[in-house]
PDB file of C-alpha atoms in Angstrom:
ATOM      1  CA  MET A 213      11.123 -36.265 -45.987  1.00 70.00           C
ATOM      2  CA  ALA A 214      13.062 -33.156 -44.994  1.00 78.00           C
ATOM      3  CA  PHE A 215      11.320 -29.796 -45.248  1.00 81.00           C
ATOM      4  CA  THR A 216      12.373 -26.194 -44.678  1.00 87.00           C
ATOM      5  CA  PHE A 217      10.646 -24.753 -41.640  1.00 77.00           C
ATOM      6  CA  LEU A 218      12.483 -21.410 -41.413  1.00 84.00           C
ATOM      7  CA  THR A 219      14.458 -19.112 -43.671  1.00 90.00           C
ATOM      8  CA  ALA A 220      16.228 -15.940 -42.590  1.00 92.00           C
ATOM      9  CA  GLU A 221      19.420 -13.951 -42.848  1.00 95.00           C
ATOM     10  CA  TRP A 222      22.023 -14.075 -40.081  1.00 97.00           C
ATOM     11  CA  ARG A 223      24.244 -11.007 -40.051  1.00 98.00           C
ATOM     12  CA  ASN A 224      27.373  -9.823 -38.210  1.00 98.00           C
ATOM     13  CA  LEU A 225      28.006 -12.889 -36.082  1.00 98.00           C
ATOM     14  CA  ILE A 226      30.463 -12.429 -33.207  1.00 98.00           C
ATOM     15  CA  PHE A 227      32.085 -15.694 -32.035  1.00 98.00           C
ATOM     16  CA  ALA A 228      33.998 -15.682 -28.722  1.00 98.00           C
ATOM     17  CA  ASN A 229      35.432 -19.163 -28.200  1.00 98.00           C
ATOM     18  CA  TYR A 230      36.478 -20.746 -24.900  1.00 98.00           C
ATOM     19  CA  ALA A 231      37.934 -24.110 -23.856  1.00 98.00           C
ATOM     20  CA  ILE A 232      35.381 -26.036 -21.741  1.00 98.00           C
ATOM     21  CA  ASP A 233      36.046 -29.108 -19.598  1.00 98.00           C
ATOM     22  CA  PRO A 234      34.408 -32.068 -21.406  1.00 98.00           C
ATOM     23  CA  GLU A 235      33.072 -33.359 -18.071  1.00 98.00           C
ATOM     24  CA  VAL A 236      30.943 -30.214 -17.762  1.00 98.00           C
ATOM     25  CA  LEU A 237      29.527 -30.681 -21.261  1.00 98.00           C
ATOM     26  CA  LYS A 238      28.944 -34.446 -21.255  1.00 97.00           C
ATOM     27  CA  PRO A 239      25.625 -34.319 -19.321  1.00 95.00           C
ATOM     28  CA  LEU A 240      24.276 -31.977 -22.017  1.00 96.00           C
ATOM     29  CA  VAL A 241      25.289 -34.116 -25.011  1.00 96.00           C
ATOM     30  CA  PRO A 242      22.135 -35.359 -26.781  1.00 95.00           C
ATOM     31  CA  TYR A 243      21.618 -39.073 -27.307  1.00 94.00           C
ATOM     32  CA  GLY A 244      23.241 -40.361 -30.494  1.00 95.00           C
ATOM     33  CA  THR A 245      25.963 -37.702 -30.592  1.00 96.00           C
ATOM     34  CA  GLU A 246      29.381 -37.244 -29.017  1.00 97.00           C
ATOM     35  CA  LEU A 247      31.542 -34.252 -28.171  1.00 98.00           C
ATOM     36  CA  ASP A 248      33.545 -32.833 -31.043  1.00 98.00           C
ATOM     37  CA  ALA A 249      36.949 -31.217 -30.523  1.00 98.00           C
ATOM     38  CA  TYR A 250      39.483 -29.155 -32.436  1.00 98.00           C
ATOM     39  CA  ASN A 251      43.115 -30.014 -31.703  1.00 97.00           C
ATOM     40  CA  GLY A 252      41.925 -31.795 -28.577  1.00 97.00           C
ATOM     41  CA  ILE A 253      39.942 -28.816 -27.237  1.00 98.00           C
ATOM     42  CA  CYS A 254      36.193 -28.866 -26.602  1.00 98.00           C
ATOM     43  CA  TYR A 255      34.966 -25.371 -27.362  1.00 98.00           C
ATOM     44  CA  GLY A 256      32.034 -23.387 -26.059  1.00 98.00           C
ATOM     45  CA  SER A 257      31.181 -20.262 -28.032  1.00 98.00           C
ATOM     46  CA  LEU A 258      29.369 -17.123 -26.980  1.00 98.00           C
ATOM     47  CA  VAL A 259      27.657 -15.946 -30.151  1.00 98.00           C
ATOM     48  CA  GLY A 260      25.847 -12.684 -30.819  1.00 98.00           C
ATOM     49  CA  PHE A 261      24.162 -11.967 -34.145  1.00 98.00           C
ATOM     50  CA  TYR A 262      21.149 -10.441 -35.865  1.00 97.00           C
ATOM     51  CA  PHE A 263      18.168 -12.132 -37.523  1.00 94.00           C
ATOM     52  CA  GLN A 264      16.670 -10.471 -40.609  1.00 93.00           C
ATOM     53  CA  ARG A 265      13.911 -11.393 -43.093  1.00 89.00           C
ATOM     54  CA  VAL A 266      12.582 -14.270 -41.011  1.00 86.00           C
ATOM     55  CA  ARG A 267      10.060 -16.479 -42.821  1.00 83.00           C
ATOM     56  CA  LEU A 268       8.285 -19.593 -41.593  1.00 78.00           C
ATOM     57  CA  PHE A 269       8.150 -22.428 -44.115  1.00 65.00           C
ATOM     58  CA  GLY A 270       9.970 -20.162 -46.561  1.00 63.00           C
ATOM     59  CA  ALA A 271       7.018 -17.858 -47.119  1.00 64.00           C
ATOM     60  CA  VAL A 272       5.116 -16.763 -43.996  1.00 63.00           C
ATOM     61  CA  ALA A 273       6.323 -13.474 -42.495  1.00 68.00           C
ATOM     62  CA  VAL A 274       5.162 -13.044 -38.895  1.00 66.00           C
ATOM     63  CA  PRO A 275       4.403  -9.367 -38.165  1.00 58.00           C
ATOM     64  CA  PHE A 276       6.905  -7.701 -35.770  1.00 55.00           C
ATOM     65  CA  HIS A 277       9.053 -10.857 -35.667  1.00 69.00           C
ATOM     66  CA  GLN A 278      11.106 -10.522 -38.838  1.00 80.00           C
ATOM     67  CA  GLU A 279      14.155  -8.844 -37.257  1.00 92.00           C
ATOM     68  CA  PHE A 280      15.690  -9.362 -33.821  1.00 95.00           C
ATOM     69  CA  GLU A 281      18.925 -10.012 -31.941  1.00 97.00           C
ATOM     70  CA  GLU A 282      20.090 -13.363 -30.589  1.00 97.00           C
ATOM     71  CA  PHE A 283      22.815 -14.266 -28.107  1.00 98.00           C
ATOM     72  CA  ASN A 284      23.661 -17.869 -27.259  1.00 98.00           C
ATOM     73  CA  LEU A 285      26.123 -20.273 -25.701  1.00 98.00           C
ATOM     74  CA  ARG A 286      26.742 -23.327 -27.847  1.00 98.00           C
ATOM     75  CA  PHE A 287      29.137 -26.252 -27.982  1.00 98.00           C
ATOM     76  CA  TYR A 288      30.080 -28.765 -30.640  1.00 98.00           C
ATOM     77  CA  VAL A 289      29.157 -32.398 -31.247  1.00 98.00           C
ATOM     78  CA  ARG A 290      29.232 -34.908 -34.048  1.00 97.00           C
ATOM     79  CA  ARG A 291      27.060 -37.838 -35.101  1.00 96.00           C
ATOM     80  CA  LYS A 292      28.130 -40.963 -36.945  1.00 92.00           C
ATOM     81  CA  HIS A 293      25.964 -41.249 -40.055  1.00 85.00           C
ATOM     82  CA  GLN A 294      25.946 -43.773 -42.865  1.00 84.00           C
ATOM     83  CA  THR A 295      27.539 -41.140 -45.102  1.00 84.00           C
ATOM     84  CA  GLY A 296      30.180 -40.152 -42.534  1.00 88.00           C
ATOM     85  CA  TRP A 297      30.399 -37.772 -39.587  1.00 93.00           C
ATOM     86  CA  GLN A 298      27.814 -35.004 -39.289  1.00 95.00           C
ATOM     87  CA  ARG A 299      29.154 -32.094 -37.258  1.00 96.00           C
ATOM     88  CA  GLY A 300      26.630 -30.153 -35.239  1.00 97.00           C
ATOM     89  CA  VAL A 301      25.962 -27.749 -32.397  1.00 97.00           C
ATOM     90  CA  VAL A 302      24.085 -27.990 -29.114  1.00 97.00           C
ATOM     91  CA  PHE A 303      22.742 -24.871 -27.428  1.00 96.00           C
ATOM     92  CA  VAL A 304      23.013 -24.377 -23.673  1.00 97.00           C
ATOM     93  CA  LYS A 305      20.699 -21.364 -23.921  1.00 96.00           C
ATOM     94  CA  GLU A 306      19.538 -19.005 -26.658  1.00 96.00           C
ATOM     95  CA  ILE A 307      18.421 -15.472 -25.788  1.00 96.00           C
ATOM     96  CA  VAL A 308      16.054 -13.423 -27.958  1.00 95.00           C
ATOM     97  CA  PRO A 309      13.923 -10.330 -27.218  1.00 94.00           C
ATOM     98  CA  LYS A 310      10.693 -11.791 -28.661  1.00 86.00           C
ATOM     99  CA  LEU A 311       8.539 -13.899 -26.320  1.00 78.00           C
ATOM    100  CA  ALA A 312       6.659 -15.511 -29.202  1.00 78.00           C
ATOM    101  CA  ILE A 313       9.936 -16.777 -30.683  1.00 77.00           C
ATOM    102  CA  SER A 314      10.918 -18.351 -27.362  1.00 82.00           C
ATOM    103  CA  LEU A 315       7.511 -19.973 -26.862  1.00 77.00           C
ATOM    104  CA  MET A 316       7.456 -21.431 -30.366  1.00 73.00           C
ATOM    105  CA  ALA A 317      11.024 -22.737 -30.189  1.00 69.00           C
ATOM    106  CA  ASN A 318      10.594 -24.214 -26.709  1.00 70.00           C
ATOM    107  CA  THR A 319       7.212 -25.822 -27.411  1.00 68.00           C
ATOM    108  CA  LEU A 320       7.612 -27.081 -30.969  1.00 66.00           C
ATOM    109  CA  TYR A 321      11.332 -27.811 -31.175  1.00 68.00           C
ATOM    110  CA  GLY A 322      12.496 -28.207 -27.575  1.00 75.00           C
ATOM    111  CA  GLU A 323      15.156 -25.542 -28.054  1.00 84.00           C
ATOM    112  CA  PRO A 324      16.352 -23.820 -24.824  1.00 88.00           C
ATOM    113  CA  TYR A 325      15.218 -20.272 -25.642  1.00 90.00           C
ATOM    114  CA  ALA A 326      14.743 -17.488 -23.100  1.00 93.00           C
ATOM    115  CA  THR A 327      13.419 -13.958 -23.492  1.00 95.00           C
ATOM    116  CA  TYR A 328      15.365 -10.905 -22.286  1.00 96.00           C
ATOM    117  CA  PRO A 329      15.428  -7.250 -23.349  1.00 97.00           C
ATOM    118  CA  MET A 330      18.011  -6.839 -26.117  1.00 97.00           C
ATOM    119  CA  LYS A 331      19.485  -4.161 -28.356  1.00 98.00           C
ATOM    120  CA  HIS A 332      22.326  -3.813 -30.814  1.00 98.00           C
ATOM    121  CA  GLU A 333      24.570  -1.221 -32.409  1.00 98.00           C
ATOM    122  CA  TRP A 334      26.389  -1.358 -35.731  1.00 98.00           C
ATOM    123  CA  ARG A 335      28.686   1.514 -36.595  1.00 96.00           C
ATOM    124  CA  THR A 336      31.231   2.055 -39.373  1.00 94.00           C
ATOM    125  CA  ASP A 337      34.306   4.263 -39.253  1.00 89.00           C
ATOM    126  CA  THR A 338      36.744   5.014 -42.063  1.00 85.00           C
ATOM    127  CA  ASP A 339      38.539   1.676 -41.947  1.00 89.00           C
ATOM    128  CA  GLN A 340      36.824  -0.261 -39.138  1.00 95.00           C
ATOM    129  CA  GLN A 341      33.393  -1.406 -38.001  1.00 97.00           C
ATOM    130  CA  TYR A 342      31.923  -1.629 -34.512  1.00 98.00           C
ATOM    131  CA  ILE A 343      29.404  -4.384 -33.714  1.00 98.00           C
ATOM    132  CA  ARG A 344      27.726  -4.708 -30.314  1.00 98.00           C
ATOM    133  CA  TYR A 345      24.886  -6.796 -28.852  1.00 98.00           C
ATOM    134  CA  ASP A 346      23.355  -6.141 -25.404  1.00 98.00           C
ATOM    135  CA  TRP A 347      20.962  -8.189 -23.255  1.00 98.00           C
ATOM    136  CA  LYS A 348      19.541  -7.333 -19.835  1.00 98.00           C
ATOM    137  CA  VAL A 349      19.818  -9.865 -16.991  1.00 97.00           C
ATOM    138  CA  ASN A 350      18.601  -9.171 -13.436  1.00 95.00           C
ATOM    139  CA  GLY A 351      18.314  -5.490 -14.205  1.00 96.00           C
ATOM    140  CA  ALA A 352      21.879  -5.146 -15.566  1.00 98.00           C
ATOM    141  CA  TRP A 353      22.973  -4.859 -19.178  1.00 98.00           C
ATOM    142  CA  ASN A 354      25.407  -7.482 -20.493  1.00 98.00           C
ATOM    143  CA  HIS A 355      27.206  -7.132 -23.812  1.00 98.00           C
ATOM    144  CA  ILE A 356      29.502  -8.576 -26.418  1.00 98.00           C
ATOM    145  CA  GLN A 357      31.200  -6.125 -28.770  1.00 98.00           C
ATOM    146  CA  VAL A 358      34.017  -6.041 -31.279  1.00 98.00           C
ATOM    147  CA  ARG A 359      35.909  -3.543 -33.358  1.00 98.00           C
ATOM    148  CA  ALA A 360      36.881  -5.237 -36.602  1.00 97.00           C
ATOM    149  CA  ASP A 361      38.260  -4.637 -40.069  1.00 95.00           C
ATOM    150  CA  GLN A 362      35.891  -3.480 -42.784  1.00 93.00           C
ATOM    151  CA  THR A 363      36.456  -6.511 -44.969  1.00 92.00           C
ATOM    152  CA  GLY A 364      37.085 -10.150 -44.279  1.00 95.00           C
ATOM    153  CA  HIS A 365      38.836 -13.055 -45.928  1.00 96.00           C
ATOM    154  CA  ALA A 366      37.634 -16.376 -47.244  1.00 97.00           C
ATOM    155  CA  LEU A 367      37.313 -19.166 -44.707  1.00 97.00           C
ATOM    156  CA  VAL A 368      40.519 -21.210 -44.466  1.00 97.00           C
ATOM    157  CA  PRO A 369      39.817 -24.969 -44.624  1.00 95.00           C
ATOM    158  CA  ASP A 370      40.644 -26.931 -41.446  1.00 96.00           C
ATOM    159  CA  SER A 371      41.186 -23.718 -39.473  1.00 97.00           C
ATOM    160  CA  GLU A 372      39.710 -23.031 -36.049  1.00 98.00           C
ATOM    161  CA  GLU A 373      37.275 -20.597 -37.683  1.00 98.00           C
ATOM    162  CA  ALA A 374      36.156 -23.368 -40.050  1.00 98.00           C
ATOM    163  CA  PHE A 375      35.637 -25.752 -37.129  1.00 98.00           C
ATOM    164  CA  ILE A 376      33.534 -23.186 -35.275  1.00 98.00           C
ATOM    165  CA  THR A 377      31.366 -22.038 -38.195  1.00 98.00           C
ATOM    166  CA  GLU A 378      31.031 -25.201 -40.275  1.00 97.00           C
ATOM    167  CA  HIS A 379      28.922 -27.338 -37.966  1.00 96.00           C
ATOM    168  CA  TYR A 380      25.880 -27.534 -40.204  1.00 96.00           C
ATOM    169  CA  TRP A 381      23.589 -29.605 -37.968  1.00 96.00           C
ATOM    170  CA  GLY A 382      21.763 -28.890 -34.734  1.00 95.00           C
ATOM    171  CA  TYR A 383      20.900 -31.459 -32.062  1.00 96.00           C
ATOM    172  CA  THR A 384      18.368 -31.057 -29.266  1.00 94.00           C
ATOM    173  CA  ASN A 385      17.769 -33.398 -26.334  1.00 91.00           C
ATOM    174  CA  ARG A 386      14.065 -34.320 -26.355  1.00 83.00           C
ATOM    175  CA  SER A 387      14.192 -36.993 -23.623  1.00 75.00           C
ATOM    176  CA  SER A 388      11.730 -36.489 -20.770  1.00 63.00           C
ATOM    177  CA  SER A 389      13.310 -35.481 -17.481  1.00 54.00           C
ATOM    178  CA  GLY A 390      13.952 -38.418 -15.178  1.00 46.00           C
ATOM    179  CA  THR A 391      13.711 -41.090 -17.878  1.00 49.00           C
ATOM    180  CA  LYS A 392      16.450 -43.248 -19.361  1.00 52.00           C
ATOM    181  CA  ALA A 393      14.973 -43.164 -22.854  1.00 64.00           C
ATOM    182  CA  GLY A 394      17.142 -41.404 -25.404  1.00 85.00           C
ATOM    183  CA  ARG A 395      15.484 -39.101 -27.932  1.00 89.00           C
ATOM    184  CA  THR A 396      17.157 -36.389 -29.984  1.00 94.00           C
ATOM    185  CA  SER A 397      15.834 -33.998 -32.620  1.00 92.00           C
ATOM    186  CA  GLU A 398      18.108 -33.184 -35.524  1.00 93.00           C
ATOM    187  CA  TYR A 399      17.923 -30.288 -37.967  1.00 92.00           C
ATOM    188  CA  GLU A 400      20.141 -28.980 -40.749  1.00 94.00           C
ATOM    189  CA  VAL A 401      21.384 -25.405 -41.094  1.00 94.00           C
ATOM    190  CA  VAL A 402      22.082 -24.611 -44.739  1.00 96.00           C
ATOM    191  CA  HIS A 403      24.295 -21.646 -45.626  1.00 97.00           C
ATOM    192  CA  PRO A 404      27.442 -20.886 -47.657  1.00 97.00           C
ATOM    193  CA  ALA A 405      30.833 -20.545 -46.018  1.00 97.00           C
ATOM    194  CA  TRP A 406      31.096 -17.164 -44.316  1.00 98.00           C
ATOM    195  CA  SER A 407      33.877 -14.635 -44.686  1.00 97.00           C
ATOM    196  CA  ILE A 408      35.918 -14.157 -41.512  1.00 98.00           C
ATOM    197  CA  VAL A 409      36.623 -10.601 -40.363  1.00 97.00           C
ATOM    198  CA  PRO A 410      39.654 -10.052 -38.077  1.00 95.00           C
ATOM    199  CA  VAL A 411      38.875  -8.425 -34.724  1.00 97.00           C
ATOM    200  CA  THR A 412      41.163  -5.654 -33.457  1.00 97.00           C
ATOM    201  CA  ASP A 413      39.496  -5.048 -30.079  1.00 97.00           C
ATOM    202  CA  TYR A 414      36.667  -6.567 -28.051  1.00 98.00           C
ATOM    203  CA  SER A 415      34.733  -6.391 -24.795  1.00 98.00           C
ATOM    204  CA  ILE A 416      32.550  -9.074 -23.178  1.00 98.00           C
ATOM    205  CA  HIS A 417      30.422  -8.850 -20.054  1.00 98.00           C
ATOM    206  CA  CYS A 418      28.187 -11.873 -19.479  1.00 98.00           C
ATOM    207  CA  ASP A 419      26.470 -13.055 -16.279  1.00 98.00           C
ATOM    208  CA  VAL A 420      27.475 -16.662 -16.912  1.00 98.00           C
ATOM    209  CA  ALA A 421      26.367 -17.990 -13.514  1.00 97.00           C
ATOM    210  CA  THR A 422      22.820 -16.671 -13.902  1.00 97.00           C
ATOM    211  CA  LEU A 423      22.381 -17.680 -17.512  1.00 97.00           C
ATOM    212  CA  TYR A 424      24.140 -21.045 -17.628  1.00 97.00           C
ATOM    213  CA  GLY A 425      24.932 -22.117 -14.073  1.00 96.00           C
ATOM    214  CA  LYS A 426      27.936 -21.794 -11.777  1.00 97.00           C
ATOM    215  CA  ARG A 427      29.605 -24.884 -13.259  1.00 97.00           C
ATOM    216  CA  PHE A 428      30.350 -22.815 -16.388  1.00 98.00           C
ATOM    217  CA  THR A 429      31.751 -19.777 -14.595  1.00 98.00           C
ATOM    218  CA  PRO A 430      35.454 -20.786 -14.309  1.00 97.00           C
ATOM    219  CA  PHE A 431      35.822 -21.259 -18.053  1.00 98.00           C
ATOM    220  CA  PHE A 432      34.712 -17.715 -18.853  1.00 98.00           C
ATOM    221  CA  GLU A 433      36.881 -15.959 -16.279  1.00 96.00           C
ATOM    222  CA  GLU A 434      39.841 -16.090 -18.663  1.00 93.00           C
ATOM    223  CA  PRO A 435      39.964 -14.307 -22.051  1.00 96.00           C
ATOM    224  CA  PRO A 436      38.583 -16.300 -24.989  1.00 98.00           C
ATOM    225  CA  ARG A 437      41.046 -18.452 -26.887  1.00 97.00           C
ATOM    226  CA  SER A 438      39.839 -16.723 -30.045  1.00 98.00           C
ATOM    227  CA  ILE A 439      37.294 -14.159 -31.163  1.00 98.00           C
ATOM    228  CA  PHE A 440      36.254 -13.225 -34.679  1.00 98.00           C
ATOM    229  CA  LEU A 441      33.424 -11.711 -36.693  1.00 98.00           C
ATOM    230  CA  ALA A 442      31.657 -13.515 -39.544  1.00 98.00           C
ATOM    231  CA  ASP A 443      29.710 -11.568 -42.135  1.00 97.00           C
ATOM    232  CA  GLY A 444      26.779 -13.996 -42.302  1.00 97.00           C
ATOM    233  CA  SER A 445      24.360 -14.866 -45.096  1.00 97.00           C
ATOM    234  CA  ALA A 446      20.922 -16.180 -45.923  1.00 96.00           C
ATOM    235  CA  VAL A 447      20.204 -19.426 -44.050  1.00 95.00           C
ATOM    236  CA  ALA A 448      17.609 -22.166 -44.254  1.00 93.00           C
ATOM    237  CA  ILE A 449      16.697 -24.468 -41.362  1.00 90.00           C
ATOM    238  CA  ARG A 450      15.604 -27.915 -42.545  1.00 92.00           C
ATOM    239  CA  SER A 451      14.138 -30.802 -40.627  1.00 88.00           C
ATOM    240  CA  GLY A 452      16.263 -33.875 -39.919  1.00 89.00           C
ATOM    241  CA  GLU A 453      15.825 -37.222 -38.231  1.00 90.00           C
ATOM    242  CA  THR A 454      14.505 -38.069 -34.817  1.00 89.00           C
ATOM    243  CA  ILE A 455      17.122 -40.234 -33.087  1.00 91.00           C
ATOM    244  CA  ASN A 456      15.707 -42.775 -30.624  1.00 89.00           C
ATOM    245  CA  ARG A 457      17.390 -45.279 -28.377  1.00 79.00           C
TER     246      ARG A 457
END
C-alpha cells in the first residue's frame, strides 16, 4: 500500500531545458521505463529550486533540515501501466547543501544525491523578480539565475511547459552494478499544476563535465531550447511499486 514518506513545499523552480541525444540517456534509463519525448526531442533539464517546510512521513520535522536549496539534472521517461502511460523523471544527479539529506536519499532510496555548498537569492523589483541559485564545485561558484515577470499564467495543456512539469512519477535504478537483473524503484510526486512565469533574462554557469561527465558537455554548450520559472506549491512524495525483471 502506498504511503507518504515526505511532504514539503517547492518554491521558485527554474527550468532550463536542453535537447539531449537519446543514445547518451539510454544507459541511464531504469528497467521497466523508456525515454519520453516532446515533439521528437528528448529533454534534459537543469532545475534549481528551494525546499521549505520539509516533513518526514507528513509529520516529523528534522531540526536544521526544513529549508534548503536543490539543483539537479533530470530527464524524462514513461512507463506502461495497466491504467495507461505514467510519465516520470530520472535524475542524473541532485545537489543539496545538507549532508544528512544526501546520505538518507542515497542509502534509503538509491537517489543520486551529492552535497555541495549552496546559496540562493530572491529579489523583487517594481515589476520583475530575480531568482538565483548557486552551488560550489571544485572551489568555484556555479549558478542558474533568471529575471522574470512578477506574475505567471496558468499552465497550457500539451505545451512544452506542461511536458516538463507534469511528469508526476520518479524512477530510480536499483540494480546492482555489474548484474543483468533489472530493479527499479518508483515513487509518485503529488502537486497541483504550477503557474508558469515568463523569463526576460537569464544566466547559467554549470560545470557539466565535473558534475555529470564529459558525454553531457556538448549538449549544454548551446543556449537552452527554453527556460521558464514555475511558482511551485506544496508537494507530497508517495511510495510506488518496485519493478523487477
